[in-house]
Every structure is written in C-alpha cells, then in structure tokens.
mmCIF file of C-alpha atoms in Angstrom:
data_model
loop_
_atom_site.group_PDB
_atom_site.id
_atom_site.type_symbol
_atom_site.label_atom_id
_atom_site.label_comp_id
_atom_site.label_asym_id
_atom_site.label_seq_id
_atom_site.Cartn_x
_atom_site.Cartn_y
_atom_site.Cartn_z
ATOM 1 C CA UNK N 39 9.308 56.943 10.539
ATOM 2 C CA UNK N 40 7.255 54.043 9.196
ATOM 3 C CA UNK N 41 8.160 51.107 6.934
ATOM 4 C CA UNK N 42 7.343 50.894 3.273
ATOM 5 C CA UNK N 43 6.149 47.473 2.061
ATOM 6 C CA UNK N 44 6.207 46.764 -1.669
ATOM 7 C CA UNK N 45 3.853 44.064 -2.951
ATOM 8 C CA UNK N 46 4.264 42.658 -6.467
ATOM 9 C CA UNK N 47 1.455 40.727 -8.098
ATOM 10 C CA UNK N 48 2.105 38.571 -11.154
ATOM 11 C CA UNK N 49 -0.834 38.288 -13.527
ATOM 12 C CA UNK N 50 -1.394 37.312 -17.149
ATOM 13 C CA UNK N 51 -3.369 39.117 -19.849
ATOM 14 C CA UNK N 52 -4.404 35.907 -21.612
ATOM 15 C CA UNK N 53 -5.118 32.671 -19.767
ATOM 16 C CA UNK N 54 -4.895 30.682 -23.012
ATOM 17 C CA UNK N 55 -1.358 31.904 -23.678
ATOM 18 C CA UNK N 56 -0.415 31.158 -20.089
ATOM 19 C CA UNK N 57 -1.681 27.574 -20.432
ATOM 20 C CA UNK N 58 0.161 27.242 -23.746
ATOM 21 C CA UNK N 59 3.466 28.113 -22.048
ATOM 22 C CA UNK N 60 3.245 24.873 -20.033
ATOM 23 C CA UNK N 61 3.527 22.878 -23.282
ATOM 24 C CA UNK N 62 6.618 24.730 -24.545
ATOM 25 C CA UNK N 63 10.209 23.727 -23.680
ATOM 26 C CA UNK N 64 11.910 25.646 -20.911
ATOM 27 C CA UNK N 65 15.193 26.239 -22.730
ATOM 28 C CA UNK N 66 15.872 27.627 -26.227
ATOM 29 C CA UNK N 67 15.943 25.306 -29.208
ATOM 30 C CA UNK N 68 19.741 25.079 -29.477
ATOM 31 C CA UNK N 69 19.964 23.641 -25.962
ATOM 32 C CA UNK N 70 18.126 20.551 -27.247
ATOM 33 C CA UNK N 71 19.583 20.413 -30.770
ATOM 34 C CA UNK N 72 23.202 20.746 -29.611
ATOM 35 C CA UNK N 73 23.280 20.161 -25.852
ATOM 36 C CA UNK N 74 26.272 21.236 -23.796
ATOM 37 C CA UNK N 75 28.602 18.686 -22.265
ATOM 38 C CA UNK N 76 29.076 18.313 -18.529
ATOM 39 C CA UNK N 77 32.492 20.009 -18.639
ATOM 40 C CA UNK N 78 31.048 22.969 -20.516
ATOM 41 C CA UNK N 79 28.188 23.249 -18.036
ATOM 42 C CA UNK N 80 30.598 23.222 -15.096
ATOM 43 C CA UNK N 81 32.760 25.868 -16.764
ATOM 44 C CA UNK N 82 29.760 28.122 -17.469
ATOM 45 C CA UNK N 83 28.464 27.621 -13.930
ATOM 46 C CA UNK N 84 31.861 28.585 -12.508
ATOM 47 C CA UNK N 85 31.996 31.744 -14.640
ATOM 48 C CA UNK N 86 28.431 32.693 -13.697
ATOM 49 C CA UNK N 87 29.173 32.254 -9.990
ATOM 50 C CA UNK N 88 32.263 34.476 -10.281
ATOM 51 C CA UNK N 89 30.324 37.220 -12.107
ATOM 52 C CA UNK N 90 27.439 37.206 -9.613
ATOM 53 C CA UNK N 91 29.818 37.068 -6.630
ATOM 54 C CA UNK N 92 31.862 39.994 -7.984
ATOM 55 C CA UNK N 93 28.762 42.153 -8.352
ATOM 56 C CA UNK N 94 27.139 41.245 -5.041
ATOM 57 C CA UNK N 95 30.417 41.741 -3.166
ATOM 58 C CA UNK N 96 30.060 45.460 -3.927
ATOM 59 C CA UNK N 97 26.492 45.617 -2.594
ATOM 60 C CA UNK N 98 25.386 46.976 0.782
ATOM 61 C CA UNK N 99 25.709 44.841 2.802
ATOM 62 C CA UNK N 100 28.204 42.820 0.724
ATOM 63 C CA UNK N 101 27.751 39.089 0.211
ATOM 64 C CA UNK N 102 30.691 36.705 0.378
ATOM 65 C CA UNK N 103 31.453 34.307 -2.427
ATOM 66 C CA UNK N 104 30.622 31.288 -0.232
ATOM 67 C CA UNK N 105 27.019 32.504 0.066
ATOM 68 C CA UNK N 106 26.706 32.825 -3.719
ATOM 69 C CA UNK N 107 28.153 29.350 -4.257
ATOM 70 C CA UNK N 108 25.752 27.898 -1.707
ATOM 71 C CA UNK N 109 22.683 29.618 -3.191
ATOM 72 C CA UNK N 110 23.587 28.614 -6.771
ATOM 73 C CA UNK N 111 24.510 25.042 -5.715
ATOM 74 C CA UNK N 112 27.886 25.384 -7.390
ATOM 75 C CA UNK N 113 29.414 22.450 -5.487
ATOM 76 C CA UNK N 114 26.572 19.993 -6.031
ATOM 77 C CA UNK N 115 29.008 17.376 -7.381
ATOM 78 C CA UNK N 116 30.877 17.216 -4.064
ATOM 79 C CA UNK N 117 29.868 14.999 -1.139
ATOM 80 C CA UNK N 118 27.623 16.492 1.506
ATOM 81 C CA UNK N 119 26.017 14.588 4.364
ATOM 82 C CA UNK N 120 23.192 17.124 4.594
ATOM 83 C CA UNK N 121 22.465 16.981 0.863
ATOM 84 C CA UNK N 122 22.508 13.174 0.889
ATOM 85 C CA UNK N 123 20.019 13.048 3.758
ATOM 86 C CA UNK N 124 17.818 15.620 2.049
ATOM 87 C CA UNK N 125 17.851 13.661 -1.215
ATOM 88 C CA UNK N 126 16.989 10.449 0.618
ATOM 89 C CA UNK N 127 14.038 12.020 2.430
ATOM 90 C CA UNK N 128 12.862 13.665 -0.792
ATOM 91 C CA UNK N 129 12.969 10.290 -2.526
ATOM 92 C CA UNK N 130 11.036 8.690 0.322
ATOM 93 C CA UNK N 131 8.460 11.472 0.095
ATOM 94 C CA UNK N 132 8.042 10.876 -3.643
ATOM 95 C CA UNK N 133 7.452 7.140 -3.161
ATOM 96 C CA UNK N 134 5.392 7.557 0.015
ATOM 97 C CA UNK N 135 2.121 7.244 -1.920
ATOM 98 C CA UNK N 136 3.342 4.046 -3.569
ATOM 99 C CA UNK N 137 4.406 2.646 -0.204
ATOM 100 C CA UNK N 138 1.009 3.587 1.226
ATOM 101 C CA UNK N 139 -0.764 1.740 -1.579
ATOM 102 C CA UNK N 140 1.430 -1.306 -0.990
ATOM 103 C CA UNK N 141 0.702 -1.213 2.735
ATOM 104 C CA UNK N 142 -3.033 -1.023 2.155
ATOM 105 C CA UNK N 143 -2.878 -3.845 -0.367
ATOM 106 C CA UNK N 144 -1.008 -5.912 2.223
ATOM 107 C CA UNK N 145 -3.828 -5.267 4.681
ATOM 108 C CA UNK N 146 -6.302 -6.374 2.022
ATOM 109 C CA UNK N 147 -4.355 -9.595 1.468
ATOM 110 C CA UNK N 148 -4.240 -10.255 5.227
ATOM 111 C CA UNK N 149 -8.009 -9.624 5.527
ATOM 112 C CA UNK N 150 -7.684 -6.899 8.174
ATOM 113 C CA UNK N 151 -11.133 -5.610 7.173
ATOM 114 C CA UNK N 152 -13.187 -8.240 5.389
ATOM 115 C CA UNK N 153 -15.616 -5.678 3.935
ATOM 116 C CA UNK N 154 -12.785 -3.784 2.209
ATOM 117 C CA UNK N 155 -11.267 -7.054 1.005
ATOM 118 C CA UNK N 156 -14.558 -8.218 -0.518
ATOM 119 C CA UNK N 157 -14.995 -4.865 -2.274
ATOM 120 C CA UNK N 158 -11.446 -5.110 -3.661
ATOM 121 C CA UNK N 159 -12.228 -8.615 -4.937
ATOM 122 C CA UNK N 160 -15.344 -7.330 -6.688
ATOM 123 C CA UNK N 161 -13.446 -4.406 -8.220
ATOM 124 C CA UNK N 162 -10.665 -6.741 -9.339
ATOM 125 C CA UNK N 163 -13.121 -9.132 -11.028
ATOM 126 C CA UNK N 164 -14.774 -6.188 -12.784
ATOM 127 C CA UNK N 165 -11.441 -4.920 -14.098
ATOM 128 C CA UNK N 166 -10.422 -8.407 -15.222
ATOM 129 C CA UNK N 167 -13.676 -8.956 -17.090
ATOM 130 C CA UNK N 168 -13.568 -5.463 -18.600
ATOM 131 C CA UNK N 169 -9.890 -4.541 -19.027
ATOM 132 C CA UNK N 170 -10.830 -1.517 -21.114
ATOM 133 C CA UNK N 171 -12.013 0.115 -17.863
ATOM 134 C CA UNK N 172 -8.574 0.015 -16.204
ATOM 135 C CA UNK N 173 -7.137 3.216 -17.688
ATOM 136 C CA UNK N 174 -10.399 5.209 -17.398
ATOM 137 C CA UNK N 175 -10.670 4.133 -13.750
ATOM 138 C CA UNK N 176 -7.086 5.211 -13.025
ATOM 139 C CA UNK N 177 -7.520 8.633 -14.657
ATOM 140 C CA UNK N 178 -10.897 9.151 -12.987
ATOM 141 C CA UNK N 179 -9.338 8.279 -9.637
ATOM 142 C CA UNK N 180 -6.535 10.832 -10.155
ATOM 143 C CA UNK N 181 -9.115 13.438 -11.213
ATOM 144 C CA UNK N 182 -11.105 12.897 -8.019
ATOM 145 C CA UNK N 183 -7.920 13.098 -5.919
ATOM 146 C CA UNK N 184 -6.959 16.395 -7.569
ATOM 147 C CA UNK N 185 -10.470 17.731 -7.088
ATOM 148 C CA UNK N 186 -10.442 16.728 -3.429
ATOM 149 C CA UNK N 187 -6.994 18.291 -2.839
ATOM 150 C CA UNK N 188 -8.249 21.590 -4.264
ATOM 151 C CA UNK N 189 -10.154 22.257 -1.059
ATOM 152 C CA UNK N 190 -7.063 21.443 1.015
ATOM 153 C CA UNK N 191 -4.430 23.466 -0.823
ATOM 154 C CA UNK N 192 -2.926 26.606 0.718
ATOM 155 C CA UNK N 193 -4.589 29.895 -0.160
ATOM 156 C CA UNK N 194 -1.302 31.799 -0.084
ATOM 157 C CA UNK N 195 2.134 30.952 -1.530
ATOM 158 C CA UNK N 196 3.979 28.669 0.890
ATOM 159 C CA UNK N 197 7.074 29.839 2.721
ATOM 160 C CA UNK N 198 10.437 28.151 2.367
ATOM 161 C CA UNK N 199 10.388 24.720 4.029
ATOM 162 C CA UNK N 200 13.764 24.254 5.689
ATOM 163 C CA UNK N 201 13.153 20.607 6.591
ATOM 164 C CA UNK N 202 13.233 19.632 2.892
ATOM 165 C CA UNK N 203 16.921 20.565 2.698
ATOM 166 C CA UNK N 204 17.567 19.333 6.291
ATOM 167 C CA UNK N 205 18.932 22.807 7.088
ATOM 168 C CA UNK N 206 17.004 22.968 10.364
ATOM 169 C CA UNK N 207 18.643 19.895 11.899
ATOM 170 C CA UNK N 208 22.104 19.866 10.347
ATOM 171 C CA UNK N 209 25.076 19.133 12.610
ATOM 172 C CA UNK N 210 27.806 21.753 12.864
ATOM 173 C CA UNK N 211 30.457 19.275 11.757
ATOM 174 C CA UNK N 212 28.402 18.280 8.713
ATOM 175 C CA UNK N 213 27.936 21.948 7.840
ATOM 176 C CA UNK N 214 31.658 22.586 8.236
ATOM 177 C CA UNK N 215 32.369 19.617 5.980
ATOM 178 C CA UNK N 216 30.025 20.993 3.346
ATOM 179 C CA UNK N 217 31.770 24.384 3.299
ATOM 180 C CA UNK N 218 35.232 22.836 3.316
ATOM 181 C CA UNK N 219 37.466 23.490 0.319
ATOM 182 C CA UNK N 220 38.475 20.905 -2.263
ATOM 183 C CA UNK N 221 41.044 19.559 -1.623
ATOM 184 C CA UNK N 222 40.411 19.758 2.092
ATOM 185 C CA UNK N 223 42.126 22.251 4.360
ATOM 186 C CA UNK N 224 41.294 20.525 7.658
ATOM 187 C CA UNK N 225 43.541 18.586 9.993
ATOM 188 C CA UNK N 226 44.403 14.943 9.448
ATOM 189 C CA UNK N 227 42.449 13.730 12.502
ATOM 190 C CA UNK N 228 39.263 15.490 11.403
ATOM 191 C CA UNK N 229 39.633 14.168 7.857
ATOM 192 C CA UNK N 230 40.115 10.637 9.236
ATOM 193 C CA UNK N 231 36.933 10.942 11.309
ATOM 194 C CA UNK N 232 34.932 12.168 8.330
ATOM 195 C CA UNK N 233 36.383 9.444 6.130
ATOM 196 C CA UNK N 234 35.319 6.761 8.608
ATOM 197 C CA UNK N 235 31.829 8.279 8.743
ATOM 198 C CA UNK N 236 31.662 8.286 4.959
ATOM 199 C CA UNK N 237 32.710 4.631 4.878
ATOM 200 C CA UNK N 238 29.907 3.794 7.311
ATOM 201 C CA UNK N 239 27.297 5.563 5.186
ATOM 202 C CA UNK N 240 28.625 4.138 1.920
ATOM 203 C CA UNK N 241 28.629 0.648 3.446
ATOM 204 C CA UNK N 242 24.827 0.777 3.774
ATOM 205 C CA UNK N 243 24.454 1.690 0.100
ATOM 206 C CA UNK N 244 26.906 -1.080 -0.766
ATOM 207 C CA UNK N 245 24.822 -3.609 1.161
ATOM 208 C CA UNK N 246 21.637 -2.598 -0.655
ATOM 209 C CA UNK N 247 23.327 -2.745 -4.062
ATOM 210 C CA UNK N 248 24.812 -6.138 -3.178
ATOM 211 C CA UNK N 249 21.384 -7.513 -2.247
ATOM 212 C CA UNK N 250 19.877 -6.277 -5.518
ATOM 213 C CA UNK N 251 22.763 -7.771 -7.502
ATOM 214 C CA UNK N 252 22.400 -11.069 -5.638
ATOM 215 C CA UNK N 253 18.728 -11.350 -6.546
ATOM 216 C CA UNK N 254 19.545 -10.624 -10.176
ATOM 217 C CA UNK N 255 22.328 -13.197 -10.177
ATOM 218 C CA UNK N 256 19.921 -15.783 -8.791
ATOM 219 C CA UNK N 257 17.629 -15.335 -11.776
ATOM 220 C CA UNK N 258 20.324 -15.045 -14.447
ATOM 221 C CA UNK N 259 21.782 -18.615 -14.229
ATOM 222 C CA UNK N 260 18.388 -20.296 -14.765
ATOM 223 C CA UNK N 261 19.086 -20.713 -18.498
ATOM 224 C CA UNK N 262 22.876 -21.018 -18.351
ATOM 225 C CA UNK N 263 22.922 -24.727 -17.269
ATOM 226 C CA UNK N 264 25.274 -23.968 -14.402
ATOM 227 C CA UNK N 265 22.936 -26.133 -12.328
ATOM 228 C CA UNK N 266 21.603 -28.736 -14.819
ATOM 229 C CA UNK N 267 18.776 -29.917 -12.544
ATOM 230 C CA UNK N 268 17.504 -26.400 -11.851
ATOM 231 C CA UNK N 269 17.694 -25.457 -15.533
ATOM 232 C CA UNK N 270 15.848 -28.636 -16.518
ATOM 233 C CA UNK N 271 13.054 -27.892 -14.053
ATOM 234 C CA UNK N 272 12.834 -24.277 -15.234
ATOM 235 C CA UNK N 273 12.791 -25.169 -18.938
ATOM 236 C CA UNK N 274 10.079 -27.779 -18.321
ATOM 237 C CA UNK N 275 8.060 -25.230 -16.368
ATOM 238 C CA UNK N 276 8.387 -22.732 -19.219
ATOM 239 C CA UNK N 277 7.069 -25.325 -21.688
ATOM 240 C CA UNK N 278 4.014 -26.156 -19.559
ATOM 241 C CA UNK N 279 3.445 -22.450 -18.853
ATOM 242 C CA UNK N 280 3.454 -21.720 -22.585
ATOM 243 C CA UNK N 281 0.912 -24.493 -23.207
ATOM 244 C CA UNK N 282 -1.354 -23.320 -20.380
ATOM 245 C CA UNK N 283 -1.181 -19.677 -21.440
ATOM 246 C CA UNK N 284 -1.933 -20.624 -25.032
ATOM 247 C CA UNK N 285 -4.942 -22.790 -24.193
ATOM 248 C CA UNK N 286 -6.450 -20.840 -21.253
ATOM 249 C CA UNK N 287 -8.121 -17.442 -21.544
ATOM 250 C CA UNK N 288 -6.013 -14.645 -20.111
ATOM 251 C CA UNK N 289 -8.910 -13.288 -18.050
ATOM 252 C CA UNK N 290 -9.296 -16.595 -16.220
ATOM 253 C CA UNK N 291 -5.577 -16.747 -15.421
ATOM 254 C CA UNK N 292 -5.598 -13.147 -14.189
ATOM 255 C CA UNK N 293 -8.601 -13.838 -11.949
ATOM 256 C CA UNK N 294 -7.003 -16.973 -10.496
ATOM 257 C CA UNK N 295 -3.706 -15.159 -9.887
ATOM 258 C CA UNK N 296 -5.477 -12.256 -8.182
ATOM 259 C CA UNK N 297 -7.519 -14.504 -5.907
ATOM 260 C CA UNK N 298 -4.381 -16.486 -5.053
ATOM 261 C CA UNK N 299 -2.488 -13.341 -4.047
ATOM 262 C CA UNK N 300 -5.398 -12.062 -1.929
ATOM 263 C CA UNK N 301 -6.198 -15.428 -0.343
ATOM 264 C CA UNK N 302 -7.109 -15.661 3.337
ATOM 265 C CA UNK N 303 -4.251 -15.961 5.876
ATOM 266 C CA UNK N 304 -5.632 -19.377 6.836
ATOM 267 C CA UNK N 305 -4.383 -20.668 3.475
ATOM 268 C CA UNK N 306 -0.954 -19.059 3.769
ATOM 269 C CA UNK N 307 2.289 -20.589 4.997
ATOM 270 C CA UNK N 308 4.917 -18.874 7.105
ATOM 271 C CA UNK N 309 7.715 -20.451 5.083
ATOM 272 C CA UNK N 310 8.914 -18.879 1.796
ATOM 273 C CA UNK N 311 7.174 -19.949 -1.380
ATOM 274 C CA UNK N 312 8.475 -22.678 -3.671
ATOM 275 C CA UNK N 313 9.627 -20.329 -6.500
ATOM 276 C CA UNK N 314 11.776 -18.415 -3.990
ATOM 277 C CA UNK N 315 13.405 -21.608 -2.798
ATOM 278 C CA UNK N 316 13.886 -22.855 -6.351
ATOM 279 C CA UNK N 317 16.167 -19.995 -7.417
ATOM 280 C CA UNK N 318 19.838 -21.085 -7.331
ATOM 281 C CA UNK N 319 22.190 -19.304 -4.908
ATOM 282 C CA UNK N 320 24.106 -16.299 -6.177
ATOM 283 C CA UNK N 321 27.746 -16.556 -7.082
ATOM 284 C CA UNK N 322 30.090 -15.369 -4.357
#
C-alpha cells in the first residue's frame, strides 16, 4: 500500500575525462563542417515534434500535441507576450552585475563615501602606473568571487523556477494568444485588440532604436562637411589631439582622464558637457 520512490544518481568513473568533456563540442563534427540551414532545422524540428507527439499520444495518460509543441518550443519563431517579457527579464538579469558596477562607480564619482572614493583613486593610479596588473587583478577578482559564492551555492539541485519564464504571472489572454494557431482562428475584435497591444509594445522598441540611430547619426556627419563649421572644429581638434597624444605619455593622459571623470561634485556642472552640445543634430 506504500509508494515506491526511485532515485537515480549520476556519477563518473574518471574525473579527468569528465573535465575533458567540457572542452569538446556539443554536436558532432558534421554539424560544424556543413551546418544546416534555418529551413532545414525548422523541417527537422517539425518532424521530430510529430514523431514524439504520435508516441506520447498513446501513453497513459495521453499527452496532446499542444503540450509537446510547448515543451519542445516548436513555435519559438512566433510572437508571444510571455516569451518577450521573459527574454527581457533574462537580459536584465544578465546585465544586472554590469549595471551594479556602473551604479557603484557613479556613487564613487559623486563622492557618496569619500573613503571608498580615495581607495578607488589609489587603485586607479596603481593600475595606470602598472598596466600589466590589470588582467591579473581582474582574474584574481573573479577567482575570489567564485570562491566566495561556493559557500552560498545550493547543496541540492534547484527546482524549476517558474518566474524565469514568467509562467507564474502570465495573463489568460496572453496565454490564449500564445496557444493560438497560425494563421489565427480568433474573432476579429480579439485580433484587433491584440494587434493594438502589439503596436504599443513595438512602439517602445521603435523609440529605443530611434534614439540609438539618432546618436549614431549625430556622430556620422562630423567628417562629411554637411556642417562646415562643425567639421572644421572637429578636424582641428583631431589634429591637436594627435599632437598631444604623440608628445604626452599615455599613462599621464589616462591618469588625468580618470581624475577628471571622478572629480568632486563641486567641480561639476548641471548642464551637458561641451562635446555633447557640439555634436550636430540628427537628420529627420
């Protein structure tokens, strides 16, 4: 009348061979010598989903084809609000450490804690005077972080985290849209509502891409003589910069630039800097 629990433990006979596997490619050699095209991959994925769905539909209890397609991510090329949110949060999680470093460096530049700022200045001068210590310092820092995280890692394999895929907070309409067929089989009013929502989301991406393109277009015309005065100023600046960089040691310039970036807020201005104002406006 009891329950039988089966536990499977994966172990290796040789730790050296197990470490060597990490340096080998995941796929066979022909996958890299003659890679498959996207159409061939989609065709093979479709055939694999049909084979697995046909076999699991005869199991007890049977699984529907929609479950197999969802588990194998067969419709990853189609739009999904849940998948887009999950990808965005995953990307933010990947760059969270970089954002944290930038935030702390901003606090150093604003002299939130003068002791930390002085220590950063000393470390910066040491790295400028001895640039050969930059890479060893970076690798030593990552080693210490990995060693510190060893005492914080989980002792047992982690369970599935539903918040990574946003499956725990997905709206019913977004879930229905994800399982909708292609082309859609819904009513015209529901499709119009989803289309308007998609336009709203895509408009935010369009705004970000437009801002990035505008900044690039502001830099591009500097050498095209579209604005003769701006190009003259920029070319003259490049000439003086070349002379200064040729005659001044690079360590001194790096130290001056670092101290200028981390200067005290008393010596900062609330208005944008001169190089930002100098860039010509982007083309409309």
